[in-house]
Amino acid sequence: MNDTMVAERQENRHDAAEAPARQPRGREQPATTPRVDVLEDGTGITLLADLPGVSRDALEIHVEGDSLTIEGQVSPATPEAMEATYAEVRVPRFRRMFTLSRELDGSRIEAQLKDGVLRLRIPKQEHAQPRRVQVKVA
């Protein structure tokens, strides 16, 4: 995959598991940057984002222009009469932002969430997809 397909919009390059995500303007809540794998084939890209503890209802995916934002809120299931004395999830929110290439079609993104992994399929625009040229016999 080349760098023009999907570029992260992050200036800070700290360890993603521990560093809070850089905040967009107007947002005050800190967030953890989820780990993401990006796979490319001839027809588009697939993003696999680790979002443990995020339910479908607590997940938001926004596409605005060439910007893709993934946000999710972790809601740990704690029994009613109990309180956590130790928790490794210090920031219960995930956020990751990407800039989409013009070759990608942000209007046709498909999303699936299963077992804490978000799978986004972003197809390429028709003009950017490989195609077979038919040869005619003269």
PDB file of C-alpha atoms in Angstrom:
ATOM      1  CA  MET A   1       0.000   0.000   0.000  1.00  0.00           C
ATOM      2  CA  ASN A   2       1.327   3.441  -0.782  1.00  0.00           C
ATOM      3  CA  ASP A   3       1.138   6.465   1.494  1.00  0.00           C
ATOM      4  CA  THR A   4      -1.348   8.304  -0.719  1.00  0.00           C
ATOM      5  CA  MET A   5      -4.138   5.755  -0.156  1.00  0.00           C
ATOM      6  CA  VAL A   6      -4.685   6.474   3.528  1.00  0.00           C
ATOM      7  CA  ALA A   7      -2.649   8.931   5.570  1.00  0.00           C
ATOM      8  CA  GLU A   8      -3.018   9.339   9.300  1.00  0.00           C
ATOM      9  CA  ARG A   9      -3.726  12.836  10.583  1.00  0.00           C
ATOM     10  CA  GLN A  10      -1.609  12.666  13.652  1.00  0.00           C
ATOM     11  CA  GLU A  11       1.393  14.780  14.476  1.00  0.00           C
ATOM     12  CA  ASN A  12       2.334  12.869  17.624  1.00  0.00           C
ATOM     13  CA  ARG A  13       3.783   9.385  17.055  1.00  0.00           C
ATOM     14  CA  HIS A  14       3.699   7.922  20.587  1.00  0.00           C
ATOM     15  CA  ASP A  15       2.755   4.351  21.435  1.00  0.00           C
ATOM     16  CA  ALA A  16      -0.867   4.035  20.339  1.00  0.00           C
ATOM     17  CA  ALA A  17      -1.921   1.934  23.312  1.00  0.00           C
ATOM     18  CA  GLU A  18      -0.901   4.514  25.883  1.00  0.00           C
ATOM     19  CA  ALA A  19      -0.943   7.920  24.225  1.00  0.00           C
ATOM     20  CA  PRO A  20      -4.177   9.911  24.039  1.00  0.00           C
ATOM     21  CA  ALA A  21      -5.263  10.781  20.514  1.00  0.00           C
ATOM     22  CA  ARG A  22      -4.758  14.321  19.305  1.00  0.00           C
ATOM     23  CA  GLN A  23      -7.992  16.259  19.808  1.00  0.00           C
ATOM     24  CA  PRO A  24      -9.831  17.842  16.888  1.00  0.00           C
ATOM     25  CA  ARG A  25     -10.927  21.411  17.433  1.00  0.00           C
ATOM     26  CA  GLY A  26     -13.974  21.739  19.661  1.00  0.00           C
ATOM     27  CA  ARG A  27     -13.581  18.321  21.291  1.00  0.00           C
ATOM     28  CA  GLU A  28     -12.587  18.100  24.927  1.00  0.00           C
ATOM     29  CA  GLN A  29     -12.701  14.367  25.701  1.00  0.00           C
ATOM     30  CA  PRO A  30      -9.367  12.526  25.702  1.00  0.00           C
ATOM     31  CA  ALA A  31      -9.184   9.340  23.623  1.00  0.00           C
ATOM     32  CA  THR A  32      -6.920   6.377  23.021  1.00  0.00           C
ATOM     33  CA  THR A  33      -5.711   5.676  19.483  1.00  0.00           C
ATOM     34  CA  PRO A  34      -6.784   2.168  18.416  1.00  0.00           C
ATOM     35  CA  ARG A  35      -4.419  -0.093  16.501  1.00  0.00           C
ATOM     36  CA  VAL A  36      -5.400  -0.374  12.829  1.00  0.00           C
ATOM     37  CA  ASP A  37      -4.272  -2.708  10.050  1.00  0.00           C
ATOM     38  CA  VAL A  38      -4.707  -1.433   6.484  1.00  0.00           C
ATOM     39  CA  LEU A  39      -4.947  -3.971   3.661  1.00  0.00           C
ATOM     40  CA  GLU A  40      -5.151  -3.046  -0.024  1.00  0.00           C
ATOM     41  CA  ASP A  41      -6.251  -4.970  -3.081  1.00  0.00           C
ATOM     42  CA  GLY A  42      -7.162  -3.942  -6.610  1.00  0.00           C
ATOM     43  CA  THR A  43     -10.701  -2.853  -5.727  1.00  0.00           C
ATOM     44  CA  GLY A  44     -10.147  -0.949  -2.477  1.00  0.00           C
ATOM     45  CA  ILE A  45      -8.790  -1.034   1.053  1.00  0.00           C
ATOM     46  CA  THR A  46      -9.857  -2.771   4.235  1.00  0.00           C
ATOM     47  CA  LEU A  47      -9.244  -1.238   7.663  1.00  0.00           C
ATOM     48  CA  LEU A  48      -9.228  -3.533  10.699  1.00  0.00           C
ATOM     49  CA  ALA A  49      -9.414  -1.492  13.917  1.00  0.00           C
ATOM     50  CA  ASP A  50      -9.078  -2.982  17.405  1.00  0.00           C
ATOM     51  CA  LEU A  51     -11.907  -1.563  19.531  1.00  0.00           C
ATOM     52  CA  PRO A  52     -12.220  -3.898  22.542  1.00  0.00           C
ATOM     53  CA  GLY A  53     -15.247  -3.201  24.717  1.00  0.00           C
ATOM     54  CA  VAL A  54     -16.974  -0.924  22.175  1.00  0.00           C
ATOM     55  CA  SER A  55     -20.550  -1.906  21.341  1.00  0.00           C
ATOM     56  CA  ARG A  56     -22.223  -1.165  18.019  1.00  0.00           C
ATOM     57  CA  ASP A  57     -24.387   1.490  19.695  1.00  0.00           C
ATOM     58  CA  ALA A  58     -21.315   3.249  21.115  1.00  0.00           C
ATOM     59  CA  LEU A  59     -19.484   3.357  17.757  1.00  0.00           C
ATOM     60  CA  GLU A  60     -19.510   6.351  15.415  1.00  0.00           C
ATOM     61  CA  ILE A  61     -17.990   6.443  11.944  1.00  0.00           C
ATOM     62  CA  HIS A  62     -18.014   9.770  10.099  1.00  0.00           C
ATOM     63  CA  VAL A  63     -16.923  10.663   6.581  1.00  0.00           C
ATOM     64  CA  GLU A  64     -16.720  14.347   5.807  1.00  0.00           C
ATOM     65  CA  GLY A  65     -15.037  15.289   2.559  1.00  0.00           C
ATOM     66  CA  ASP A  66     -11.797  13.316   2.506  1.00  0.00           C
ATOM     67  CA  SER A  67     -11.731  12.822   6.288  1.00  0.00           C
ATOM     68  CA  LEU A  68     -12.680   9.522   7.975  1.00  0.00           C
ATOM     69  CA  THR A  69     -13.168   9.474  11.763  1.00  0.00           C
ATOM     70  CA  ILE A  70     -13.712   6.392  13.900  1.00  0.00           C
ATOM     71  CA  GLU A  71     -14.882   6.955  17.501  1.00  0.00           C
ATOM     72  CA  GLY A  72     -16.045   4.488  20.109  1.00  0.00           C
ATOM     73  CA  GLN A  73     -16.960   4.581  23.787  1.00  0.00           C
ATOM     74  CA  VAL A  74     -16.036   1.664  26.060  1.00  0.00           C
ATOM     75  CA  SER A  75     -18.746   0.691  28.510  1.00  0.00           C
ATOM     76  CA  PRO A  76     -17.322  -1.929  30.866  1.00  0.00           C
ATOM     77  CA  ALA A  77     -19.928  -4.256  32.355  1.00  0.00           C
ATOM     78  CA  THR A  78     -19.438  -3.774  36.084  1.00  0.00           C
ATOM     79  CA  PRO A  79     -21.890  -5.430  38.477  1.00  0.00           C
ATOM     80  CA  GLU A  80     -24.226  -2.920  40.107  1.00  0.00           C
ATOM     81  CA  ALA A  81     -22.870  -3.133  43.674  1.00  0.00           C
ATOM     82  CA  MET A  82     -19.185  -3.191  42.640  1.00  0.00           C
ATOM     83  CA  GLU A  83     -16.613  -0.564  41.805  1.00  0.00           C
ATOM     84  CA  ALA A  84     -13.298  -1.145  40.034  1.00  0.00           C
ATOM     85  CA  THR A  85     -10.266  -0.842  42.312  1.00  0.00           C
ATOM     86  CA  TYR A  86      -7.888  -1.234  39.383  1.00  0.00           C
ATOM     87  CA  ALA A  87      -8.569  -0.596  35.701  1.00  0.00           C
ATOM     88  CA  GLU A  88      -6.154  -0.762  32.783  1.00  0.00           C
ATOM     89  CA  VAL A  89      -8.479   1.197  30.506  1.00  0.00           C
ATOM     90  CA  ARG A  90      -7.779   4.709  31.741  1.00  0.00           C
ATOM     91  CA  VAL A  91      -9.378   6.502  28.801  1.00  0.00           C
ATOM     92  CA  PRO A  92     -12.668   4.794  27.898  1.00  0.00           C
ATOM     93  CA  ARG A  93     -12.838   6.335  24.422  1.00  0.00           C
ATOM     94  CA  PHE A  94     -11.169   5.413  21.140  1.00  0.00           C
ATOM     95  CA  ARG A  95     -10.619   7.869  18.270  1.00  0.00           C
ATOM     96  CA  ARG A  96      -8.704   7.598  15.013  1.00  0.00           C
ATOM     97  CA  MET A  97      -8.732   9.934  12.022  1.00  0.00           C
ATOM     98  CA  PHE A  98      -7.633   9.271   8.443  1.00  0.00           C
ATOM     99  CA  THR A  99      -7.409  11.282   5.247  1.00  0.00           C
ATOM    100  CA  LEU A 100      -8.868   9.325   2.347  1.00  0.00           C
ATOM    101  CA  SER A 101      -7.257   9.342  -1.070  1.00  0.00           C
ATOM    102  CA  ARG A 102      -9.303  10.692  -3.979  1.00  0.00           C
ATOM    103  CA  GLU A 103      -9.092   7.188  -5.438  1.00  0.00           C
ATOM    104  CA  LEU A 104     -11.361   5.899  -2.646  1.00  0.00           C
ATOM    105  CA  ASP A 105     -15.163   6.153  -2.632  1.00  0.00           C
ATOM    106  CA  GLY A 106     -16.146   7.323   0.865  1.00  0.00           C
ATOM    107  CA  SER A 107     -19.853   7.133   0.011  1.00  0.00           C
ATOM    108  CA  ARG A 108     -19.737   3.328  -0.320  1.00  0.00           C
ATOM    109  CA  ILE A 109     -17.968   2.366   2.921  1.00  0.00           C
ATOM    110  CA  GLU A 110     -19.193  -0.850   4.533  1.00  0.00           C
ATOM    111  CA  ALA A 111     -18.666  -1.439   8.274  1.00  0.00           C
ATOM    112  CA  GLN A 112     -18.856  -4.552  10.444  1.00  0.00           C
ATOM    113  CA  LEU A 113     -18.101  -4.879  14.164  1.00  0.00           C
ATOM    114  CA  LYS A 114     -17.408  -8.340  15.528  1.00  0.00           C
ATOM    115  CA  ASP A 115     -15.539  -9.468  18.659  1.00  0.00           C
ATOM    116  CA  GLY A 116     -14.050  -6.002  19.255  1.00  0.00           C
ATOM    117  CA  VAL A 117     -12.692  -5.631  15.712  1.00  0.00           C
ATOM    118  CA  LEU A 118     -14.142  -3.050  13.335  1.00  0.00           C
ATOM    119  CA  ARG A 119     -13.826  -3.968   9.658  1.00  0.00           C
ATOM    120  CA  LEU A 120     -14.244  -1.093   7.197  1.00  0.00           C
ATOM    121  CA  ARG A 121     -14.248  -1.829   3.486  1.00  0.00           C
ATOM    122  CA  ILE A 122     -13.580   1.270   1.393  1.00  0.00           C
ATOM    123  CA  PRO A 123     -13.853   0.597  -2.349  1.00  0.00           C
ATOM    124  CA  LYS A 124     -11.904   2.488  -4.956  1.00  0.00           C
ATOM    125  CA  GLN A 125     -13.692   4.829  -7.352  1.00  0.00           C
ATOM    126  CA  GLU A 126     -14.701   3.106 -10.596  1.00  0.00           C
ATOM    127  CA  HIS A 127     -12.037   4.970 -12.591  1.00  0.00           C
ATOM    128  CA  ALA A 128      -9.284   3.843 -10.170  1.00  0.00           C
ATOM    129  CA  GLN A 129     -10.150   0.131 -10.223  1.00  0.00           C
ATOM    130  CA  PRO A 130      -8.244  -2.222 -12.479  1.00  0.00           C
ATOM    131  CA  ARG A 131     -10.189  -3.382 -15.480  1.00  0.00           C
ATOM    132  CA  ARG A 132      -9.666  -5.825 -18.250  1.00  0.00           C
ATOM    133  CA  VAL A 133      -9.486  -4.478 -21.791  1.00  0.00           C
ATOM    134  CA  GLN A 134     -11.184  -6.697 -24.308  1.00  0.00           C
ATOM    135  CA  VAL A 135      -9.178  -7.312 -27.466  1.00  0.00           C
ATOM    136  CA  LYS A 136     -11.168  -7.595 -30.686  1.00  0.00           C
ATOM    137  CA  VAL A 137     -10.051  -9.598 -33.662  1.00  0.00           C
ATOM    138  CA  ALA A 138      -9.820  -7.444 -36.788  1.00  0.00           C
TER     139      ALA A 138
END
